Amino acid sequence: MGDGQYTSYHAATLLDKARESYNVYHLHIKQTYAGSMQETMDGWKQLLGDHLIVLENHEEVSTVIPEIIADVTHEESVATGTPSVSKTKIIL
């Protein structure tokens, strides 16, 4: 977009940058063609490790997101000794 110097970034570099400010997760839904492919899941697993959440179908999303938020805010509260819900940003 316009003139200037551009840099190509590897996905892991961008992920590390996002992790500086956010708890990054990927909800992988297996009910699609690409979602059912093991190589697709393996690629996400390599990037995200335990932050890859594999779901059988889209109907699980509404229950999994609050669970992730509760886990993250609890871990942050334990680590800091203060409630962290007010500091939680959710980007979908």
XYZ file of C-alpha atoms in Angstrom:
92
model
C 0.000 0.000 0.000
C 1.892 2.967 -1.238
C 5.595 3.576 -1.547
C 8.016 2.416 1.072
C 10.103 -0.414 2.323
C 8.286 -3.589 3.311
C 9.399 -6.529 5.367
C 8.185 -10.095 5.247
C 7.606 -11.676 8.637
C 7.442 -15.301 9.646
C 4.228 -16.317 11.422
C 6.150 -17.159 14.610
C 7.625 -13.641 14.724
C 4.201 -12.039 14.444
C 2.813 -14.437 17.036
C 5.583 -13.521 19.479
C 4.793 -9.837 18.939
C 1.084 -10.426 19.613
C 1.939 -12.402 22.757
C 3.653 -9.315 24.189
C 0.205 -7.773 24.684
C -2.295 -10.617 24.442
C -3.003 -14.199 25.435
C -3.211 -15.715 21.963
C -5.320 -18.797 21.267
C -6.605 -20.475 18.127
C -9.928 -22.295 18.203
C -9.647 -24.976 15.537
C -12.983 -26.411 14.443
C -12.707 -29.908 12.993
C -16.127 -29.948 11.333
C -14.818 -28.327 8.127
C -12.769 -30.003 5.398
C -9.551 -28.134 6.255
C -10.319 -28.443 9.949
C -10.455 -32.205 9.712
C -6.966 -32.445 8.176
C -4.293 -33.550 10.635
C -1.611 -31.526 8.846
C -3.635 -28.353 9.443
C -3.916 -29.111 13.156
C -0.219 -30.000 13.318
C 0.733 -26.633 11.808
C -1.290 -24.733 14.393
C 0.013 -26.963 17.183
C 3.594 -26.215 16.151
C 2.905 -22.470 16.362
C 0.665 -22.334 19.427
C 1.363 -25.427 21.514
C -1.140 -25.585 24.382
C -2.901 -22.491 23.064
C -4.387 -24.495 20.207
C -7.890 -25.519 21.243
C -9.379 -28.218 19.005
C -13.178 -28.339 18.841
C -15.312 -30.956 17.138
C -17.909 -28.411 15.984
C -18.742 -24.709 16.034
C -21.360 -25.131 18.754
C -18.584 -25.605 21.336
C -17.140 -22.113 20.772
C -19.582 -20.334 23.081
C -18.635 -22.544 26.022
C -14.898 -22.723 25.376
C -14.211 -18.972 25.167
C -15.511 -18.225 28.692
C -13.515 -21.196 30.021
C -10.312 -19.837 28.473
C -10.980 -16.359 29.872
C -11.673 -17.772 33.335
C -8.475 -19.843 33.254
C -6.315 -16.937 32.064
C -7.722 -14.432 34.546
C -7.367 -16.943 37.381
C -3.716 -17.638 36.467
C -2.969 -13.900 36.286
C -4.724 -13.292 39.617
C -2.690 -16.012 41.315
C 0.545 -14.702 39.806
C -0.057 -11.084 40.825
C -2.205 -11.552 43.912
C -4.850 -9.209 42.494
C -7.967 -9.777 40.389
C -7.175 -9.259 36.704
C -10.601 -9.389 35.058
C -10.552 -5.627 34.495
C -7.313 -5.984 32.491
C -8.668 -8.696 30.182
C -9.090 -7.677 26.527
C -10.999 -9.972 24.207
C -10.371 -9.688 20.482
C -12.349 -11.990 18.217
